[in-house]
Coordinates of C-alpha atoms and ligand atoms in Angstrom, one line a residue:
X313 CA -3.8 -17.6 -20.0
X314 CA -5.9 -20.7 -20.5
X315 CA -8.1 -21.4 -17.5
X316 CA -10.8 -23.8 -16.6
X317 CA -14.3 -22.3 -16.0
X318 CA -17.5 -23.8 -14.9
X319 CA -20.6 -22.5 -13.0
X320 CA -19.0 -24.1 -9.9
X321 CA -15.5 -22.9 -10.0
X322 CA -13.0 -20.9 -12.0
X323 CA -9.3 -21.9 -11.4
X324 CA -6.3 -21.7 -13.6
X325 CA -5.7 -25.5 -13.9
X326 CA -7.6 -28.2 -11.9
X327 CA -4.8 -30.7 -12.7
X328 CA -2.6 -28.7 -10.2
X329 CA -4.6 -30.1 -7.3
X330 CA -2.1 -32.7 -6.1
X331 CA 0.6 -30.0 -5.9
X332 CA -1.9 -27.7 -4.1
X333 CA -2.7 -30.5 -1.6
X334 CA 1.0 -30.8 -0.7
X335 CA 1.2 -27.0 -0.2
X336 CA -1.9 -27.1 2.0
X337 CA -0.5 -29.9 4.2
X338 CA 2.8 -28.2 4.5
X339 CA 1.2 -25.0 5.8
X340 CA -1.0 -27.1 8.1
X341 CA 2.1 -28.3 10.0
X342 CA 2.5 -24.8 11.3
X343 CA -1.2 -24.2 12.1
X344 CA -1.7 -26.2 15.3
X345 CA -4.4 -23.9 16.8
X346 CA -6.4 -24.1 13.7
X347 CA -6.0 -27.8 13.6
X348 CA -7.4 -28.1 17.2
X349 CA -10.3 -25.9 16.2
X350 CA -11.0 -28.1 13.2
X351 CA -11.0 -31.2 15.2
X352 CA -13.6 -29.7 17.6
X353 CA -15.6 -28.3 14.6
X354 CA -15.7 -31.8 13.1
X355 CA -17.3 -33.1 16.4
X356 CA -19.6 -30.1 17.2
X357 CA -20.5 -28.8 13.7
X358 CA -21.1 -25.2 14.9
X359 CA -21.7 -23.9 11.4
X360 CA -24.0 -26.7 10.3
X361 CA -25.9 -25.6 7.2
X362 CA -24.5 -22.0 7.3
X363 CA -24.0 -20.7 3.7
X364 CA -20.7 -18.6 3.6
X365 CA -19.0 -16.5 1.1
X366 CA -15.3 -15.9 1.7
X367 CA -13.2 -13.2 -0.1
X368 CA -9.7 -14.0 1.0
X369 CA -6.2 -14.4 -0.4
X370 CA -6.4 -17.9 -1.9
X371 CA -3.3 -19.3 -0.2
X372 CA -2.3 -22.6 1.4
X373 CA -3.0 -21.0 4.8
X374 CA -6.5 -19.8 3.7
X375 CA -7.1 -23.3 2.4
X376 CA -6.6 -24.7 6.0
X377 CA -9.2 -22.1 7.2
X378 CA -11.6 -23.0 4.4
X379 CA -11.3 -26.7 5.2
X380 CA -11.9 -25.9 9.0
X381 CA -15.1 -23.9 8.1
X382 CA -16.3 -26.8 6.0
X383 CA -15.5 -29.3 8.8
X384 CA -17.8 -27.2 11.0
X385 CA -20.6 -27.7 8.6
X386 CA -20.4 -24.5 6.5
X387 CA -21.4 -24.4 2.8
X388 CA -18.5 -22.1 1.6
X389 CA -17.8 -20.4 -1.7
X390 CA -14.4 -18.7 -2.0
X391 CA -13.0 -16.0 -4.1
X392 CA -9.8 -14.1 -4.2
X393 CA -9.3 -10.8 -2.3
X394 CA -6.6 -9.6 -4.6
X395 CA -6.0 -10.3 -8.3
X396 CA -2.3 -11.3 -7.8
X397 CA -2.4 -13.2 -4.5
X398 CA -3.9 -16.5 -5.6
X399 CA -1.8 -19.7 -5.5
X400 CA -3.3 -21.5 -8.5
X401 CA -2.4 -25.0 -7.2
X402 CA -4.2 -24.3 -3.9
X403 CA -7.2 -23.0 -5.7
X404 CA -7.3 -26.3 -7.8
X405 CA -7.0 -28.5 -4.7
X406 CA -9.7 -26.6 -2.8
X407 CA -12.0 -27.1 -5.7
X408 CA -11.0 -30.6 -6.7
X409 CA -10.0 -32.3 -3.5
X410 CA -12.0 -30.5 -0.9
X411 CA -15.2 -29.7 -2.8
X412 CA -15.1 -26.0 -2.0
X413 CA -16.1 -24.0 -5.0
X414 CA -13.2 -21.6 -5.6
X415 CA -13.1 -18.6 -8.0
X416 CA -9.6 -17.3 -8.2
X417 CA -6.9 -17.1 -10.9
X418 CA -3.6 -15.5 -10.3
X419 CA -3.3 -12.5 -12.5
X420 CA -7.0 -12.2 -13.2
X421 CA -8.1 -8.8 -14.6
X422 CA -10.4 -6.4 -12.8
X423 CA -13.6 -7.6 -14.6
X424 CA -12.8 -11.3 -13.7
X425 CA -11.9 -10.4 -10.1
X426 CA -15.3 -8.8 -9.6
X427 CA -17.0 -11.5 -11.5
X428 CA -15.5 -14.0 -9.1
X429 CA -16.9 -12.0 -6.1
X430 CA -20.3 -12.3 -7.7
X431 CA -19.8 -16.0 -8.2
X432 CA -19.0 -16.4 -4.5
X433 CA -22.1 -14.4 -3.7
X434 CA -24.2 -17.0 -5.6
X435 CA -24.2 -19.1 -2.4
X436 CA -26.6 -16.4 -1.0
X437 CA -24.4 -16.0 2.1
X438 CA -25.7 -16.0 5.7
X439 CA -22.1 -15.3 6.8
X440 CA -19.4 -13.2 5.0
X441 CA -15.7 -13.4 5.5
X442 CA -13.7 -10.6 3.9
X443 CA -10.2 -9.3 3.5
X444 CA -10.4 -5.7 2.4
X445 CA -14.2 -5.4 2.3
X446 CA -14.6 -5.8 -1.5
X447 CA -17.3 -8.6 -1.0
X448 CA -19.2 -6.6 1.6
X449 CA -19.0 -3.5 -0.6
X450 CA -20.3 -5.4 -3.7
X451 CA -23.1 -6.9 -1.7
X452 CA -24.2 -3.5 -0.5
X453 CA -23.7 -1.8 -3.9
X454 CA -24.9 -4.3 -6.5
X455 CA -26.6 -7.3 -4.6
X456 CA -29.0 -5.6 -2.2
X457 CA -31.4 -8.4 -3.0
X458 CA -29.1 -10.7 -0.9
X459 CA -28.7 -8.4 2.1
X460 CA -31.8 -9.7 4.0
X461 CA -30.3 -13.1 4.2
X462 CA -26.9 -12.0 5.6
X463 CA -26.7 -12.5 9.3
X464 CA -23.2 -11.3 10.0
X465 CA -19.6 -11.2 8.8
X466 CA -16.0 -10.9 9.7
X467 CA -13.2 -8.7 8.3
X468 CA -9.5 -9.7 8.3
X469 CA -7.5 -6.6 7.6
X470 CA -6.9 -3.0 8.7
X471 CA -8.0 -1.4 5.4
X472 CA -11.2 -3.4 5.4
X473 CA -12.0 -2.4 9.0
X474 CA -11.4 1.3 8.1
X475 CA -13.8 0.9 5.1
X476 CA -16.4 -0.9 7.1
X477 CA -16.3 1.7 9.9
X478 CA -16.9 4.3 7.2
X479 CA -19.9 2.3 6.0
X480 CA -21.2 2.0 9.6
X481 CA -20.8 5.8 10.2
X482 CA -22.8 6.5 7.0
X483 CA -25.5 4.3 8.3
X484 CA -25.0 2.1 5.2
X485 CA -23.8 -1.2 6.9
X486 CA -26.7 -3.6 6.9
X487 CA -25.3 -6.4 9.1
X488 CA -22.8 -6.7 12.0
X489 CA -19.2 -7.4 11.3
X490 CA -16.4 -8.6 13.6
X491 CA -13.1 -6.8 13.0
X492 CA -10.8 -9.8 13.3
X493 CA -7.9 -7.4 12.6
X494 CA -8.4 -5.7 15.9
X495 CA -7.7 -8.9 18.0
X496 CA -4.4 -8.6 19.6
X497 CA -3.6 -12.2 18.5
X498 CA -4.1 -10.9 14.9
X499 CA -2.4 -7.5 14.4
X500 CA 0.4 -7.9 16.9
X501 CA 1.7 -11.0 15.1
X502 CA 0.2 -11.2 11.6
X503 CA 0.6 -7.4 10.8
X504 CA 4.0 -7.0 12.5
X505 CA 5.9 -10.3 12.0
X506 CA 3.9 -11.5 9.0
X507 CA 4.0 -8.4 6.9
X508 CA 7.6 -7.6 8.1
X509 CA 9.1 -10.9 7.0
X510 CA 6.9 -11.6 3.9
X511 CA 7.4 -8.1 2.5
X512 CA 11.2 -8.5 2.7
X513 CA 10.6 -12.0 1.2
X514 CA 8.7 -10.5 -1.7
X515 CA 11.4 -7.8 -2.2
X516 CA 14.2 -10.2 -2.4
X517 CA 12.3 -12.8 -4.6
X518 CA 11.4 -9.9 -7.0
X519 CA 14.7 -8.2 -7.1
X520 CA 17.4 -10.2 -5.3
X521 CA 18.8 -6.9 -4.0
X522 CA 21.1 -6.8 -1.0
X523 CA 19.6 -4.9 1.9
X524 CA 22.7 -4.3 3.8
X525 CA 23.8 -0.8 3.5
X526 CA 20.7 0.3 1.5
X527 CA 18.5 3.2 2.5
X528 CA 15.0 1.7 2.9
X529 CA 12.1 4.1 3.4
X530 CA 9.1 2.7 5.2
X531 CA 5.9 4.8 4.6
X532 CA 3.6 4.2 7.6
X533 CA 4.5 3.1 11.1
X534 CA 1.4 1.1 12.0
X535 CA 1.9 -2.6 13.0
X536 CA 2.9 -3.5 9.5
X537 CA 5.4 -0.6 9.2
X538 CA 6.8 -1.5 12.5
X539 CA 7.5 -5.0 11.5
X540 CA 8.9 -4.1 8.1
X541 CA 11.1 -1.4 9.6
X542 CA 12.6 -3.8 12.1
X543 CA 13.2 -6.7 9.6
X544 CA 14.8 -4.2 7.1
X545 CA 17.1 -2.9 9.9
X546 CA 17.9 -6.5 10.9
X547 CA 19.3 -7.1 7.5
X548 CA 21.5 -4.1 7.7
X549 CA 19.5 -1.5 5.9
X550 CA 19.5 2.2 7.1
X551 CA 15.7 2.7 7.7
X552 CA 13.9 5.9 7.3
X553 CA 10.2 6.1 8.5
X554 CA 7.7 8.5 7.2
X555 CA 4.5 9.2 9.1
X556 CA 1.6 11.6 9.5
X557 CA 0.6 10.6 13.0
X558 CA 2.9 12.5 15.5
X559 CA 2.7 9.7 18.2
X560 CA 3.7 7.0 15.7
X561 CA 6.5 9.2 14.3
X562 CA 7.8 9.7 17.8
X563 CA 7.7 6.0 18.4
X564 CA 9.6 5.5 15.2
X565 CA 12.2 8.0 16.4
X566 CA 12.6 6.3 19.7
X567 CA 12.8 2.9 18.1
X568 CA 16.0 4.2 16.5
X569 CA 14.9 5.3 13.0
X570 CA 15.3 8.6 11.2
X571 CA 11.9 10.2 10.6
X572 CA 11.3 12.8 7.9
X573 CA 8.7 13.8 5.2
X574 CA 8.9 11.6 2.1
X575 CA 9.8 14.5 0.0
X576 CA 13.0 14.8 2.0
X577 CA 13.7 11.1 2.0
X578 CA 13.0 10.5 -1.7
X579 CA 16.4 11.7 -3.1
X580 CA 18.3 9.3 -0.9
X581 CA 16.0 6.2 -1.0
X582 CA 17.2 3.1 -2.6
X583 CA 14.0 1.2 -1.7
X584 CA 10.6 2.8 -0.7
X585 CA 7.8 0.6 0.6
X586 CA 4.3 1.8 1.5
X587 CA 2.2 0.3 4.3
X588 CA -0.2 3.0 5.1
X589 CA -3.7 2.0 3.8
X590 CA -4.0 5.4 2.1
X591 CA -4.0 6.7 -1.5
X592 CA -1.1 8.4 -3.4
X593 CA 1.4 8.2 -0.6
X594 CA 4.1 8.1 -3.2
X595 CA 3.0 10.9 -5.4
X596 CA 4.2 12.7 -8.5
X597 CA 6.6 15.0 -6.7
X598 CA 8.2 12.1 -4.8
X599 CA 8.7 10.1 -8.0
X600 CA 10.3 13.2 -9.6
X601 CA 12.8 13.4 -6.6
X602 CA 13.8 9.8 -6.6
X603 CA 17.3 8.9 -7.6
X604 CA 18.2 6.8 -10.5
X605 CA 17.5 3.1 -9.8
X606 CA 15.1 3.7 -6.9
X607 CA 12.8 0.7 -6.2
X608 CA 9.2 1.4 -5.2
X609 CA 6.7 -1.2 -3.8
X610 CA 3.6 -1.4 -1.7
X611 CA 2.6 -3.9 1.0
X612 CA -0.7 -2.1 1.9
X613 CA -3.9 -3.8 0.9
X614 CA -4.9 -1.8 -2.2
X615 CA -2.7 -0.9 -5.2
X616 CA -3.3 2.9 -4.8
X617 CA -0.7 3.9 -2.4
X618 CA 1.7 4.6 -5.3
X619 CA 0.4 7.1 -7.8
X620 CA 0.9 4.8 -10.9
X621 CA -0.9 7.2 -13.2
X622 CA 1.6 9.9 -12.4
X623 CA 4.4 7.4 -12.9
X624 CA 3.1 6.5 -16.3
X625 CA 2.7 10.1 -17.2
X626 CA 6.3 10.8 -16.3
X627 CA 7.6 7.8 -18.1
X628 CA 9.1 7.7 -21.6
X629 CA 9.7 4.0 -21.7
X630 CA 8.7 0.9 -19.6
X631 CA 10.4 -2.5 -19.6
X632 CA 10.1 -5.6 -17.5
X633 CA 13.6 -6.9 -16.7
X634 CA 12.3 -9.5 -14.4
X635 CA 9.0 -11.0 -13.3
X636 CA 7.3 -8.6 -10.9
X637 CA 9.7 -5.7 -11.9
X638 CA 8.6 -2.8 -14.1
X639 CA 11.3 -0.3 -14.9
X640 CA 10.1 3.2 -15.9
X641 CA 12.5 5.4 -17.6
X642 CA 11.5 9.0 -16.6
X643 CA 11.7 12.2 -18.6
X644 CA 14.3 13.4 -16.2
X645 CA 16.6 10.6 -17.5
X646 CA 16.3 8.4 -14.3
X647 CA 14.8 5.0 -13.9
X648 CA 12.3 3.9 -11.2
X649 CA 11.5 0.3 -10.7
X650 CA 8.0 -0.6 -9.5
X651 CA 7.4 -4.0 -8.0
X652 CA 4.3 -6.2 -8.5
X653 CA 2.3 -3.4 -10.2
X654 CA 2.1 -1.7 -6.9
X655 CA 0.0 -4.5 -5.5
X656 CA 0.6 -6.2 -2.2
X657 CA 4.3 -7.2 -2.6
X658 CA 4.2 -9.9 0.1
X659 CA 1.4 -11.8 -1.6
X660 CA 2.1 -11.0 -5.2
X661 CA 5.8 -11.8 -5.3
X662 CA 6.1 -14.0 -2.3
X663 CA 3.6 -16.3 -0.5
X664 CA 2.1 -13.9 2.1
X665 CA 2.5 -14.2 5.8
X666 CA 4.0 -17.5 7.0
X667 CA 1.5 -20.1 8.3
X668 CA 2.6 -19.8 11.9
X669 CA 1.1 -16.3 12.2
X670 CA -1.9 -17.1 9.9
X671 CA -2.6 -19.9 12.4
X672 CA -3.6 -17.1 14.9
X673 CA -5.3 -14.9 12.4
X674 CA -7.4 -17.7 11.1
X675 CA -8.1 -19.2 14.4
X676 CA -9.7 -15.9 15.3
X677 CA -11.6 -16.0 12.0
X678 CA -12.9 -19.6 12.6
X679 CA -13.9 -18.8 16.2
X680 CA -15.5 -15.5 15.2
X681 CA -17.5 -17.3 12.5
X682 CA -18.8 -19.7 15.2
X683 CA -19.5 -16.7 17.5
X684 CA -21.5 -14.7 14.9
X685 CA -23.4 -17.9 13.9
X686 CA -24.5 -18.2 17.4
X687 CA -24.9 -14.5 18.5
X688 CA -25.8 -12.6 15.3
X689 CA -29.3 -11.8 16.6
X690 CA -28.0 -9.8 19.5
X691 CA -25.3 -7.9 17.6
X692 CA -25.9 -4.3 16.4
X693 CA -25.3 -3.4 12.8
X694 CA -21.8 -2.0 13.3
X695 CA -18.2 -3.1 13.4
X696 CA -17.5 -5.1 16.6
X697 CA -14.2 -6.1 18.3
X698 CA -13.3 -9.7 18.6
X699 CA -14.6 -10.9 22.0
X700 CA -11.5 -10.8 24.4
X701 CA -12.2 -14.4 25.6
X702 CA -11.6 -15.5 21.9
X703 CA -8.5 -13.4 21.6
X704 CA -6.9 -14.8 24.8
X705 CA -8.0 -18.3 24.0
X706 CA -6.1 -18.1 20.8
X707 CA -3.0 -16.9 22.6
X708 CA -3.4 -19.7 25.2
X709 CA -3.7 -22.4 22.6
X710 CA -0.8 -21.0 20.6
X711 CA 1.6 -21.0 23.6
X712 CA 0.4 -24.6 24.4
X713 CA 1.1 -25.7 20.9
X714 CA 4.6 -24.1 21.2
X715 CA 5.1 -26.0 24.5
X716 CA 5.5 -22.8 26.5
X717 CA 4.0 -22.6 30.0
X718 CA 3.5 -19.3 31.8
X719 CA 2.8 -18.2 35.4
X720 CA -0.7 -17.8 36.9
X721 CA -1.6 -15.1 39.5
X722 CA -1.8 -16.4 43.1
X723 CA -5.0 -15.8 45.0
X724 CA -3.2 -13.1 46.9
X725 CA -2.1 -11.3 43.7
X726 CA -5.6 -11.6 42.2
X727 CA -7.2 -9.9 45.3
X728 CA -4.4 -7.2 45.3
X729 CA -5.2 -6.2 41.7
X730 CA -8.9 -5.8 42.5
X731 CA -8.5 -3.8 45.8
X732 CA -7.5 -0.1 46.2
X733 CA -6.6 -0.1 49.9
X734 CA -2.9 -0.9 49.8
X735 CA -0.5 1.6 48.4
X736 CA 3.0 2.8 49.5
X737 CA 4.2 0.7 52.5
Ligands
ADE1667 N1 -2.7 -12.3 4.2 C1 -1.3 -12.1 4.4 N2 -0.7 -13.3 4.2 C2 -1.6 -14.2 4.0 C3 -1.6 -15.6 3.8 N3 -0.5 -16.3 3.8 N4 -2.8 -16.3 3.5 C4 -3.9 -15.5 3.6 N5 -4.0 -14.3 3.7 C5 -2.9 -13.5 4.0

């Protein structure tokens, strides 16, 4: 792959900038909340002079966030949070048209991926913005010399939040982080409707399979799993859910799905998709039990939910019938198809979550960046929730942008809710 490198950026092809610009504008049409924030940031400059390193999926939606942060006065360097999720044209436009140094090439290998994180860190960040916590982990492991200048950070995704909480528990986390994922206006929409739709999009783009009548096994019934199960069912699939958490399993049962251990589901699965955030969810024994032609994919953050080493070990032959499909002939004579090398299917084979949900996720990111820039001195070194007033402001702005009005409590209702005297009448 020929790419263009310089100290200030590393993108596949800077001449793709005009195409990237069109994609950024197209996504921007569906991001009215972020647009409002950008207009205010242009006036108020709440991030004036703040050095920021962002490790995010480099998509047209992220570009709208990056432009907003810059409009607020931030000096931002951006790198990818996954080797396969970069939209090369967008990376080119950010670098060329928006003056945001970007280090991201779709298909980059692991060494280059981590090299790009180091390049983003060259900004000597005061604020970090992460999706999966690779940037924060690299800072703490290899660039401790930079830690004293970091004031605070934000984290986008469930997996990153779990990782950062583990760091905080170990006493390792050296600056406060706001868990953007925990905002209701993030995970109820982005994780559920975003992952639900874009995973199906990735599955269809990669394979063009018909979902109607297929048995689709969804591993994990968190917000992403809930969204994915409902979208697969909506397309006529017979959905089976696997879970380790009894409450979530029960919820899946009462939502109308069959629930069973993956070992039992494996022989009848046409398609298996992991969305758990854990390792080796699809393990050797499951692979051995799959029927001929089973399709396996992952939409969790990291590419370790499917035991690819075991799959390789069981394989006698691997072919690539289509982009994003690797077909493994197993020693038992069956073939198992893995999509997008087990990496985030929705971002590798499709374009990630649609802009309309990223609007809310990234509105939270922008407002939390402003919040930590202002309040870092009073925040403890741990993982914090998004302030509820930011969360409800995002919901309010989104409803307004959608032209939807809602009721307000009367004075009588307000006082009723704060009193205990009246009960059964
Ligand atoms: N995460 C999931 N979908 C995304 C998108 N479209 N842009 C950035 N991050 C994402």
